[in-house]
Structure formats: C-alpha cells, structure tokens
Amino acid sequence: MTATRVLVLNSGSSSVKYQLLDMRDHSRLAVGLVERIGERTSHLTHTRLGEERATRERGGPIADHGAALEAVAEELAADGLGLDSPDLAAIGHRVVHGGMFFTEPTVVDESVLTEIERLIPVAPLHNPANLTGIRTALGLRPDLPQVAVFDTAFHTTMPEHAARYAIDGRIADRYRVRRYGFHGTSHAYVSRATAELLGRAPEDVNVIVLHLGNGASASAVRGGVCVDTSMGLTPLEGLVMGTRSGDMDPAVIFHLRRVGGMSMDEIDTLLNKRSGLFGLCGDNDMREIQRRIDAGDAQAKLAFDVYVHRLRKYIGAYCAVLGRVDAVVFTAGVGENAAAVRRAAIEGLELFGLAVDEERNAVRSGEARLISPDSARVAVAVVPTDEEMEIATQTYALVANGTALEDHS
Ligand code: ADP
C-alpha cells in the first residue's frame, strides 16, 4: 500500500499550526493549533475531521516546540492517525525565508538546515521557529521525508528589475539586500485556482493576486509565473497591513532615530507591530473597523481609506506591469470576507476594465467565485486561499515521484 498522508506543520515563534491531509482525495483528517508555547497558559486545540468529527482541548504549560510536537503526536495517535502510521508519506514544513537559494520545495537534509540557518539575519522572527519545528519533527521521525516549502520560492522568478532595490549594487550583494516577497504558497495556489475558475490554463492567464490577511501582499502573475510582488527584503514592504506600515519613505526611520531619539528596536516594533490599520486607528481587525465606520468614527474611516488607497495604487501598478490583465483576485481573511474593501478597491477603475457587481460582491461564500459583471473586460474574483493544501500538494508531489523516498529509505 502506498502512503498518501502528509502532515503539514507551520511553526511560529510561540505557536504550531498543523493539518493532516490525505492526498488520495485531498481530504483533511485532522487540524489543530498549539498556542503560547513556553508560557504557563499554553493551549492545544485538536480537531478530528470527517465522520468522527470531535474537538479536544488541552491546557497547561507546554515548554517548547519539542513538547508541543509530542503533544500533537499524542493527539493524532489517540485518533489512530499517529506519526508512526505507515500511511504517513511525509511531513511538509512551511519555511518563511528561502532567500534566492531555494526556488522549489526541498527535501530536508543537513545542508538544507544549514542554509535555512544562514538566512536567519534576513528573517530573524520566522526562520528560527521554522527550523526548530523541522528539527523536532526529524527527532520524532528521522526516517520520514521532511520537505521544506518556502514562502519566498514562488517569487524567485521575479526579473532583476523588479527584485533589485536602487541602491549601491555591491552593498546590496554583500548583505543580500533585494526584494524576495512572501505569502508565495498562497499566491501560487490562488493564481492557479483563478485560472481554473476562468476555465483556462494557468499559462494562458495574467492575474493580480491580492492576499489581504493580517499580513497583506499583492502579486503580478504572468502565465503562472510571478513577475512582481509587494513585499520585499522582509514582509514590511508594500500594502498597509493589520499592524505593519507597508511602503513609506525610508527617511522616516532616520527622522525617528535622529529627531525622535528612538532606538532601532523601538522603530522596528513601531513599524511592524504598531503601524498599519492598528497604528492609524487602534484596531487591526477589519470587522471592528467597519463597525466603527458604521457608527460614524472618523479615525476608523481614515484607516480604511489609507488601506484602500494603497491597494488601488498596487492594482494600477500591476496593470502596468502585466500589460494585459485577465483577473484581479481577492483572498485571505479581509479579501475573502470584506465586501466593502473589495468594492472600494475596484470602484472607478473602469479605465482598466475593472468593475464589481454589487449583488455578486455581497454574497457570502467559501467557494471561489466571480464578483464582476458578465460584461466586464477583466474578471474580478474571490478565491479562498489554502496554504496548507498547497504545502501538502507540493510536499507529496516531491515525495511521490520517488526521489525523496529513496533518499530516506
Ligand atoms: P493571517 O494573516 O493571520 O493568516 P487571515 O487571512 O486569517 O490572517 O485574516 C485575518 C483578518 O481577516 C482579520 O484580522 C480581519 O481583519 C479579517 N477578517 C476576517 N473575517 C472578516 C470579516 N467577516 N469581515 C471583514 N474582515 C474579516
């Protein structure tokens, strides 16, 4: 019997999200989340899906990622889905930063771990946690292929003129300063799913993907290949996000340092954690912002307007980058749910052949769908993202072609 299950692990600094999928029918067998690892109030939520659907929770301290993964393994085993099952084909890990080195999902070995470690200076918050997750999983199942799937990989096709910052090239090269882009698994999945929704091959369509979650990024995808994206060296560049500023004059940093007397760490925290929607109005949840706008709150309205203005600028820019656009697609928490954001982002862009049908836009659904009128030259769509499915698909594709299994047999 062939092993067809893939465990997907997304290890953050204090959390681990996981899903167990069966690639025979792309079904989800179990999902869960360990939160506040390292604190006294750690919490695990595990849900067995399918006919025997049930959710279990555990409180109490979980000291580190090792203990967290062991707890996950116990929960899976209690459902008869343990890590020792012969049905488990591989573990797929989300890794945030793969630099220019990793252009594809990669079976993990010592040299891969070393390279992910070398990238820590450009991803100090994410890569260490991702590495810990991989090392812990390797400890639990050293014989099983472990595949790293990189957030940056989809963007490594960007041409140099889109990836380069206009700074001294020698300095840029020495410190590996360039635009890498993130959310790549989502942009890859959603651009492909959009082609499917249009009934066309990915190679034939040009798509602008707007991934609007707590973090947010836009990308221009030509014939299935990423040609530009809004995030840069780190996820700080580009759109206005939940708590990140996105684009601004870099001189703001010098000004805050020299005139404001703030330390570099304080400025880092300001721009990453206390800016964006949160910085503008004190809330980073679009639902709350909409409630406040409905109640006549001017500060919330300004935050919404700044957010939408930036989004429209990127839509316009990527129309210019692509030349021909077949679809503009909204995804992630805000993109999939906030009809008001979609309406405001597209309103008045008839110049680009873009329009939203009010009735279609108002429909709430978990399905991929068109929200443009039939007469529109360019499709506007909502396509729910599924990063775990994409990681599992890429992991399984690598393992099922035999190379990974041979390496680890
Ligand atoms: P993450 O980047 O954490 O994965 P998500 O893609 O889950 O984020 O998006 C989370 C955000 O989606 C929330 O902060 C909230 O602003 C927004 N959101 C979720 N549901 C709704 C909704 N019904 N209406 C408007 N915004 C929503």
Short mmCIF file of C-alpha atoms and ligand atoms in Angstrom, two decimals:
data_model
loop_
_atom_site.label_atom_id
_atom_site.label_comp_id
_atom_site.label_asym_id
_atom_site.label_seq_id
_atom_site.Cartn_x
_atom_site.Cartn_y
_atom_site.Cartn_z
CA MET A 1 0.00 0.00 0.00
CA THR A 2 1.29 3.48 -0.82
CA ALA A 3 1.50 6.05 1.91
CA THR A 4 -0.67 9.03 0.94
CA ARG A 5 -0.92 11.17 4.06
CA VAL A 6 1.00 14.38 4.61
CA LEU A 7 1.33 16.24 7.91
CA VAL A 8 1.72 19.99 7.36
CA LEU A 9 3.46 21.94 10.12
CA ASN A 10 3.57 25.73 10.38
CA SER A 11 5.83 26.56 13.32
CA GLY A 12 5.72 30.16 14.55
CA SER A 13 7.73 31.70 17.36
CA SER A 14 5.21 30.64 20.03
CA SER A 15 2.75 28.50 18.09
CA VAL A 16 2.45 25.43 15.90
CA LYS A 17 -0.41 25.03 13.43
CA TYR A 18 -0.89 21.61 11.87
CA GLN A 19 -3.07 19.72 9.44
CA LEU A 20 -3.07 16.08 8.43
CA LEU A 21 -4.22 15.60 4.84
CA ASP A 22 -4.82 12.56 2.68
CA MET A 23 -3.59 13.26 -0.84
CA ARG A 24 -5.62 10.41 -2.34
CA ASP A 25 -8.74 12.57 -2.21
CA HIS A 26 -7.31 15.82 -0.80
CA SER A 27 -9.34 15.34 2.37
CA ARG A 28 -8.40 16.79 5.75
CA LEU A 29 -8.21 14.22 8.54
CA ALA A 30 -7.25 16.44 11.47
CA VAL A 31 -6.36 20.07 12.16
CA GLY A 32 -5.02 21.80 15.22
CA LEU A 33 -3.14 24.57 16.89
CA VAL A 34 -0.75 24.83 19.82
CA GLU A 35 -0.59 28.37 21.18
CA ARG A 36 1.53 30.27 23.71
CA ILE A 37 4.35 27.70 23.71
CA GLY A 38 6.79 28.49 26.52
CA GLU A 39 4.16 30.23 28.64
CA ARG A 40 2.17 28.88 31.58
CA THR A 41 -1.06 29.28 29.64
CA SER A 42 -0.14 27.11 26.62
CA HIS A 43 -3.15 25.67 24.86
CA LEU A 44 -3.72 22.92 22.32
CA THR A 45 -6.87 22.57 20.22
CA HIS A 46 -7.14 19.41 18.14
CA THR A 47 -10.00 18.55 15.79
CA ARG A 48 -10.54 15.16 14.22
CA LEU A 49 -12.41 15.79 10.97
CA GLY A 50 -14.64 13.53 8.89
CA GLU A 51 -17.42 11.32 10.18
CA GLU A 52 -15.97 11.02 13.68
CA ARG A 53 -15.55 14.78 14.00
CA ALA A 54 -14.58 15.81 17.53
CA THR A 55 -12.57 18.59 19.14
CA ARG A 56 -10.32 18.15 22.17
CA GLU A 57 -8.50 20.85 24.10
CA ARG A 58 -5.57 20.75 26.50
CA GLY A 59 -4.34 23.47 28.81
CA GLY A 60 -1.25 23.70 30.98
CA PRO A 61 2.32 24.65 30.22
CA ILE A 62 3.98 23.32 27.05
CA ALA A 63 7.64 24.25 27.50
CA ASP A 64 8.98 24.29 23.94
CA HIS A 65 8.40 23.20 20.34
CA GLY A 66 9.63 19.69 21.18
CA ALA A 67 6.95 19.28 23.84
CA ALA A 68 4.39 20.87 21.50
CA LEU A 69 5.07 18.38 18.71
CA GLU A 70 4.98 15.50 21.14
CA ALA A 71 1.57 16.68 22.32
CA VAL A 72 0.42 16.92 18.67
CA ALA A 73 1.73 13.40 18.03
CA GLU A 74 -0.21 12.09 21.07
CA GLU A 75 -3.43 13.72 19.89
CA LEU A 76 -3.03 12.29 16.40
CA ALA A 77 -2.25 8.84 17.87
CA ALA A 78 -5.40 8.99 20.01
CA ASP A 79 -7.36 9.28 16.75
CA GLY A 80 -5.49 6.38 15.17
CA LEU A 81 -3.53 8.82 13.00
CA GLY A 82 -0.18 8.61 14.80
CA LEU A 83 3.14 9.71 13.32
CA ASP A 84 4.23 6.05 13.29
CA SER A 85 1.44 5.16 10.84
CA PRO A 86 2.66 3.52 7.61
CA ASP A 87 0.15 5.75 5.78
CA LEU A 88 2.20 8.86 6.56
CA ALA A 89 4.24 9.73 3.45
CA ALA A 90 5.98 12.91 4.58
CA ILE A 91 5.92 16.00 6.75
CA GLY A 92 5.69 19.34 4.93
CA HIS A 93 7.05 22.38 6.74
CA ARG A 94 6.27 26.00 5.99
CA VAL A 95 9.54 27.93 5.94
CA VAL A 96 9.22 31.68 5.61
CA HIS A 97 12.54 32.70 4.06
CA GLY A 98 14.36 30.65 1.46
CA GLY A 99 16.36 33.55 0.00
CA MET A 100 17.39 33.09 -3.63
CA PHE A 101 18.77 29.65 -2.85
CA PHE A 102 15.51 27.73 -2.54
CA THR A 103 13.40 28.09 -5.65
CA GLU A 104 11.39 24.90 -5.06
CA PRO A 105 10.16 22.70 -2.23
CA THR A 106 13.17 20.80 -0.93
CA VAL A 107 13.69 17.57 0.98
CA VAL A 108 15.42 18.50 4.22
CA ASP A 109 18.93 17.27 4.96
CA GLU A 110 21.77 18.80 6.99
CA SER A 111 22.85 21.13 4.19
CA VAL A 112 19.28 22.44 3.81
CA LEU A 113 19.10 23.10 7.55
CA THR A 114 22.40 24.97 7.39
CA GLU A 115 21.19 27.17 4.54
CA ILE A 116 17.89 27.99 6.32
CA GLU A 117 20.01 28.91 9.33
CA ARG A 118 22.20 31.18 7.19
CA LEU A 119 19.07 33.09 6.22
CA ILE A 120 18.19 33.96 9.84
CA PRO A 121 19.61 37.51 9.55
CA VAL A 122 17.01 38.33 6.85
CA ALA A 123 14.18 36.53 8.71
CA PRO A 124 15.03 36.82 12.41
CA LEU A 125 11.47 36.28 13.63
CA HIS A 126 10.43 33.40 11.40
CA ASN A 127 13.28 31.15 10.30
CA PRO A 128 14.46 30.15 13.82
CA ALA A 129 10.95 28.93 14.71
CA ASN A 130 10.62 27.09 11.38
CA LEU A 131 14.00 25.41 11.98
CA THR A 132 13.03 24.32 15.48
CA GLY A 133 9.87 22.76 14.07
CA ILE A 134 11.83 20.82 11.43
CA ARG A 135 14.49 19.64 13.87
CA THR A 136 11.88 18.48 16.35
CA ALA A 137 9.92 16.61 13.68
CA LEU A 138 13.15 14.99 12.43
CA GLY A 139 13.79 13.85 16.00
CA LEU A 140 10.39 12.19 16.14
CA ARG A 141 10.53 10.53 12.69
CA PRO A 142 14.13 10.59 11.39
CA ASP A 143 13.28 8.05 8.69
CA LEU A 144 10.44 10.08 7.16
CA PRO A 145 11.00 12.60 4.32
CA GLN A 146 10.61 16.13 5.64
CA VAL A 147 10.02 18.76 2.99
CA ALA A 148 10.59 22.49 3.38
CA VAL A 149 8.15 24.65 1.40
CA PHE A 150 9.30 28.27 1.20
CA ASP A 151 7.13 31.39 1.27
CA THR A 152 9.64 33.10 -0.98
CA ALA A 153 10.01 30.37 -3.64
CA PHE A 154 7.14 31.44 -5.91
CA HIS A 155 8.70 34.91 -6.18
CA THR A 156 12.19 33.81 -7.21
CA THR A 157 11.06 34.13 -10.84
CA MET A 158 10.80 37.93 -10.48
CA PRO A 159 13.02 39.66 -13.05
CA GLU A 160 16.03 41.54 -11.67
CA HIS A 161 14.48 44.92 -12.46
CA ALA A 162 11.59 44.09 -10.11
CA ALA A 163 13.70 42.40 -7.43
CA ARG A 164 16.53 44.97 -7.16
CA TYR A 165 16.44 48.00 -4.89
CA ALA A 166 18.06 51.05 -6.47
CA ILE A 167 20.98 51.15 -4.04
CA ASP A 168 24.72 50.50 -4.41
CA GLY A 169 24.85 47.06 -6.03
CA ARG A 170 27.94 45.95 -4.11
CA ILE A 171 26.33 46.71 -0.77
CA ALA A 172 23.12 45.01 -1.89
CA ASP A 173 25.01 41.88 -2.93
CA ARG A 174 27.20 41.75 0.17
CA TYR A 175 24.20 41.87 2.53
CA ARG A 176 21.77 40.03 0.23
CA VAL A 177 19.52 43.07 0.18
CA ARG A 178 16.87 42.59 -2.51
CA ARG A 179 13.13 42.04 -2.82
CA TYR A 180 12.20 38.44 -2.00
CA GLY A 181 8.43 38.56 -1.45
CA PHE A 182 6.36 36.36 0.88
CA HIS A 183 2.99 34.54 1.04
CA GLY A 184 4.28 32.66 -2.03
CA THR A 185 2.35 29.43 -1.40
CA SER A 186 -0.85 31.46 -1.24
CA HIS A 187 -0.08 33.46 -4.40
CA ALA A 188 0.80 30.23 -6.23
CA TYR A 189 -2.34 28.41 -5.10
CA VAL A 190 -4.71 31.31 -5.70
CA SER A 191 -3.35 32.26 -9.12
CA ARG A 192 -3.73 28.64 -10.26
CA ALA A 193 -7.22 28.33 -8.75
CA THR A 194 -8.22 31.56 -10.51
CA ALA A 195 -7.20 30.11 -13.87
CA GLU A 196 -9.32 27.08 -13.03
CA LEU A 197 -12.27 29.31 -12.12
CA LEU A 198 -11.93 31.01 -15.52
CA GLY A 199 -11.73 27.60 -17.21
CA ARG A 200 -8.30 28.38 -18.65
CA ALA A 201 -4.77 27.01 -18.31
CA PRO A 202 -2.54 28.90 -15.82
CA GLU A 203 -0.03 29.51 -18.64
CA ASP A 204 -2.67 31.50 -20.51
CA VAL A 205 -3.78 33.94 -17.84
CA ASN A 206 -2.37 37.07 -16.23
CA VAL A 207 -3.58 37.61 -12.69
CA ILE A 208 -3.21 40.22 -9.97
CA VAL A 209 -3.49 38.44 -6.60
CA LEU A 210 -4.41 40.49 -3.53
CA HIS A 211 -3.68 38.45 -0.39
CA LEU A 212 -5.30 40.54 2.35
CA GLY A 213 -4.94 38.85 5.74
CA ASN A 214 -3.38 40.32 8.84
CA GLY A 215 -0.24 40.47 6.73
CA ALA A 216 -1.06 41.59 3.19
CA SER A 217 0.65 41.41 -0.18
CA ALA A 218 -0.12 41.82 -3.86
CA SER A 219 1.49 40.00 -6.75
CA ALA A 220 1.52 40.20 -10.52
CA VAL A 221 1.46 36.73 -12.07
CA ARG A 222 2.00 36.34 -15.82
CA GLY A 223 1.10 32.92 -17.23
CA GLY A 224 1.57 31.23 -13.84
CA VAL A 225 4.93 32.94 -13.20
CA CYS A 226 5.36 35.68 -10.60
CA VAL A 227 6.79 38.87 -12.13
CA ASP A 228 6.35 41.27 -9.22
CA THR A 229 5.19 41.31 -5.61
CA SER A 230 4.70 43.98 -2.99
CA MET A 231 6.69 42.56 -0.06
CA GLY A 232 10.46 42.98 -0.13
CA LEU A 233 13.51 42.03 1.89
CA THR A 234 11.04 41.39 4.71
CA PRO A 235 7.23 41.33 4.90
CA LEU A 236 7.23 45.02 5.92
CA GLU A 237 7.12 46.49 2.40
CA GLY A 238 4.05 47.13 0.28
CA LEU A 239 0.40 47.26 1.29
CA VAL A 240 -0.98 48.70 4.51
CA MET A 241 -1.43 45.69 6.82
CA GLY A 242 -3.02 44.89 10.19
CA THR A 243 -0.04 46.19 12.18
CA ARG A 244 2.66 46.87 9.53
CA SER A 245 3.14 50.19 7.76
CA GLY A 246 3.95 48.87 4.30
CA ASP A 247 5.62 51.38 1.92
CA MET A 248 6.97 54.63 3.26
CA ASP A 249 9.91 56.95 2.78
CA PRO A 250 12.92 55.17 4.38
CA ALA A 251 13.94 58.57 5.75
CA VAL A 252 11.11 58.24 8.29
CA ILE A 253 13.46 55.85 10.10
CA PHE A 254 16.38 58.33 10.17
CA HIS A 255 14.00 61.03 11.33
CA LEU A 256 12.61 58.95 14.19
CA ARG A 257 16.14 57.96 15.20
CA ARG A 258 17.74 61.42 14.98
CA VAL A 259 14.89 63.71 15.90
CA GLY A 260 12.67 61.36 17.90
CA GLY A 261 15.57 59.69 19.73
CA MET A 262 14.00 56.27 19.25
CA SER A 263 16.20 53.17 19.24
CA MET A 264 16.36 50.88 16.18
CA ASP A 265 14.46 48.20 18.12
CA GLU A 266 11.74 50.69 19.04
CA ILE A 267 11.38 51.75 15.40
CA ASP A 268 11.31 48.11 14.30
CA THR A 269 8.49 47.41 16.76
CA LEU A 270 6.67 50.59 15.74
CA LEU A 271 6.68 49.74 12.02
CA ASN A 272 5.98 46.01 12.36
CA LYS A 273 3.64 45.82 15.34
CA ARG A 274 2.11 49.23 15.98
CA SER A 275 1.51 50.61 12.50
CA GLY A 276 -0.85 49.79 9.62
CA LEU A 277 -4.56 49.78 10.49
CA PHE A 278 -3.71 49.41 14.17
CA GLY A 279 -1.41 52.42 14.15
CA LEU A 280 -3.93 54.53 12.28
CA CYS A 281 -6.99 53.78 14.41
CA GLY A 282 -6.13 51.40 17.27
CA ASP A 283 -7.79 48.35 15.67
CA ASN A 284 -6.32 45.86 13.21
CA ASP A 285 -9.44 43.77 12.66
CA MET A 286 -11.34 44.92 9.58
CA ARG A 287 -14.66 43.78 11.13
CA GLU A 288 -14.18 46.13 14.07
CA ILE A 289 -13.08 48.93 11.76
CA GLN A 290 -16.23 48.52 9.71
CA ARG A 291 -18.40 48.57 12.85
CA ARG A 292 -16.72 51.80 13.92
CA ILE A 293 -17.16 53.35 10.47
CA ASP A 294 -20.87 52.46 10.57
CA ALA A 295 -21.04 54.25 13.92
CA GLY A 296 -19.52 57.38 12.36
CA ASP A 297 -15.93 57.05 13.65
CA ALA A 298 -13.66 59.33 11.59
CA GLN A 299 -10.38 57.72 12.69
CA ALA A 300 -11.56 54.26 11.56
CA LYS A 301 -12.72 55.77 8.26
CA LEU A 302 -9.30 57.32 7.69
CA ALA A 303 -7.57 53.97 8.40
CA PHE A 304 -9.89 52.27 5.89
CA ASP A 305 -9.23 54.97 3.29
CA VAL A 306 -5.43 54.77 3.68
CA TYR A 307 -5.64 50.97 3.36
CA VAL A 308 -7.78 51.12 0.21
CA HIS A 309 -5.76 53.94 -1.39
CA ARG A 310 -2.56 51.85 -1.19
CA LEU A 311 -4.38 48.81 -2.54
CA ARG A 312 -5.65 50.77 -5.55
CA LYS A 313 -2.16 52.07 -6.27
CA TYR A 314 -0.86 48.48 -6.43
CA ILE A 315 -3.73 47.37 -8.67
CA GLY A 316 -2.88 50.21 -11.06
CA ALA A 317 0.84 49.49 -10.88
CA TYR A 318 0.37 45.78 -11.61
CA CYS A 319 -1.96 46.53 -14.54
CA ALA A 320 1.01 48.48 -15.95
CA VAL A 321 3.49 45.69 -15.08
CA LEU A 322 1.36 43.00 -16.73
CA GLY A 323 0.03 44.97 -19.72
CA ARG A 324 -2.83 42.53 -20.17
CA VAL A 325 -4.81 41.50 -17.09
CA ASP A 326 -7.34 38.66 -17.11
CA ALA A 327 -8.32 38.70 -13.45
CA VAL A 328 -7.93 40.59 -10.20
CA VAL A 329 -8.47 38.22 -7.30
CA PHE A 330 -9.07 38.81 -3.60
CA THR A 331 -8.04 36.26 -0.97
CA ALA A 332 -7.30 35.71 2.78
CA GLY A 333 -9.33 36.98 5.77
CA VAL A 334 -10.06 40.52 4.54
CA GLY A 335 -10.08 39.68 0.81
CA GLU A 336 -12.47 36.75 1.23
CA ASN A 337 -14.85 38.45 3.69
CA ALA A 338 -14.79 42.23 3.45
CA ALA A 339 -17.12 43.14 0.56
CA ALA A 340 -16.68 46.85 1.39
CA VAL A 341 -12.90 46.63 0.87
CA ARG A 342 -13.37 44.86 -2.47
CA ARG A 343 -15.92 47.43 -3.62
CA ALA A 344 -13.77 50.41 -2.60
CA ALA A 345 -10.63 48.89 -4.15
CA ILE A 346 -12.22 48.39 -7.58
CA GLU A 347 -14.64 51.34 -7.68
CA GLY A 348 -13.87 53.77 -10.50
CA LEU A 349 -11.28 51.54 -12.18
CA GLU A 350 -13.31 51.14 -15.40
CA LEU A 351 -10.23 52.60 -17.06
CA PHE A 352 -8.60 49.19 -16.52
CA GLY A 353 -11.73 47.25 -17.50
CA LEU A 354 -12.48 46.54 -13.83
CA ALA A 355 -15.92 46.57 -12.21
CA VAL A 356 -17.73 44.86 -9.33
CA ASP A 357 -21.31 43.61 -9.46
CA GLU A 358 -22.91 44.72 -6.17
CA GLU A 359 -25.12 41.65 -5.75
CA ARG A 360 -22.36 39.17 -6.50
CA ASN A 361 -19.98 41.03 -4.20
CA ALA A 362 -22.46 40.88 -1.32
CA VAL A 363 -22.79 37.06 -1.43
CA ARG A 364 -21.00 35.32 1.46
CA SER A 365 -19.49 32.02 0.40
CA GLY A 366 -16.50 29.78 0.99
CA GLU A 367 -16.31 29.00 -2.73
CA ALA A 368 -14.18 30.56 -5.48
CA ARG A 369 -16.47 32.97 -7.32
CA LEU A 370 -16.64 35.86 -9.77
CA ILE A 371 -17.85 39.21 -8.46
CA SER A 372 -17.52 41.20 -11.72
CA PRO A 373 -20.49 41.72 -14.07
CA ASP A 374 -20.65 39.39 -17.08
CA SER A 375 -19.94 42.37 -19.34
CA ALA A 376 -16.60 43.21 -17.62
CA ARG A 377 -13.42 43.02 -19.73
CA VAL A 378 -11.40 41.78 -16.73
CA ALA A 379 -12.69 39.23 -14.21
CA VAL A 380 -12.76 40.22 -10.54
CA ALA A 381 -12.86 37.16 -8.29
CA VAL A 382 -12.78 35.95 -4.70
CA VAL A 383 -10.77 32.76 -4.27
CA PRO A 384 -10.28 31.34 -0.75
CA THR A 385 -6.63 30.59 -0.15
CA ASP A 386 -5.45 27.23 1.20
CA GLU A 387 -1.78 27.36 2.11
CA GLU A 388 -1.86 24.01 3.92
CA MET A 389 -3.29 22.24 0.88
CA GLU A 390 -0.64 23.85 -1.31
CA ILE A 391 2.17 22.80 1.07
CA ALA A 392 0.76 19.25 1.20
CA THR A 393 0.41 19.12 -2.59
CA GLN A 394 3.96 20.33 -3.18
CA THR A 395 5.33 18.01 -0.49
CA TYR A 396 3.51 14.98 -1.83
CA ALA A 397 4.49 15.74 -5.43
CA LEU A 398 8.13 15.70 -4.37
CA VAL A 399 7.83 12.54 -2.30
CA ALA A 400 5.59 10.60 -4.66
CA ASN A 401 8.00 10.95 -7.59
CA GLY A 402 10.30 8.65 -5.67
CA THR A 403 13.41 10.76 -5.10
CA ALA A 404 12.58 11.67 -1.56
CA LEU A 405 11.59 8.15 -0.60
CA GLU A 406 14.81 6.73 -2.00
CA ASP A 407 16.87 9.29 -0.09
CA HIS A 408 15.26 8.35 3.17
CA SER A 409 14.61 4.65 2.82
P1 ADP B 1 -3.43 35.81 8.87
O1 ADP B 1 -2.56 36.76 8.11
O2 ADP B 1 -3.27 35.90 10.34
O3 ADP B 1 -3.43 34.39 8.32
P2 ADP B 1 -6.18 35.90 7.93
O4 ADP B 1 -6.01 35.66 6.49
O5 ADP B 1 -6.85 34.87 8.76
O6 ADP B 1 -4.86 36.40 8.62
O7 ADP B 1 -7.01 37.28 8.07
C1 ADP B 1 -7.30 37.80 9.33
C2 ADP B 1 -8.02 39.12 9.16
O8 ADP B 1 -9.17 38.96 8.31
C3 ADP B 1 -8.60 39.67 10.46
O9 ADP B 1 -7.66 40.43 11.15
C4 ADP B 1 -9.76 40.51 9.98
O10 ADP B 1 -9.29 41.83 9.76
C5 ADP B 1 -10.13 39.94 8.64
N1 ADP B 1 -11.46 39.32 8.63
C6 ADP B 1 -11.80 38.08 8.98
N2 ADP B 1 -13.15 37.89 8.85
C7 ADP B 1 -13.65 39.06 8.40
C8 ADP B 1 -14.96 39.52 8.05
N3 ADP B 1 -16.03 38.74 8.16
N4 ADP B 1 -15.09 40.79 7.61
C9 ADP B 1 -14.02 41.60 7.50
N5 ADP B 1 -12.75 41.23 7.80
C10 ADP B 1 -12.58 39.98 8.24
#
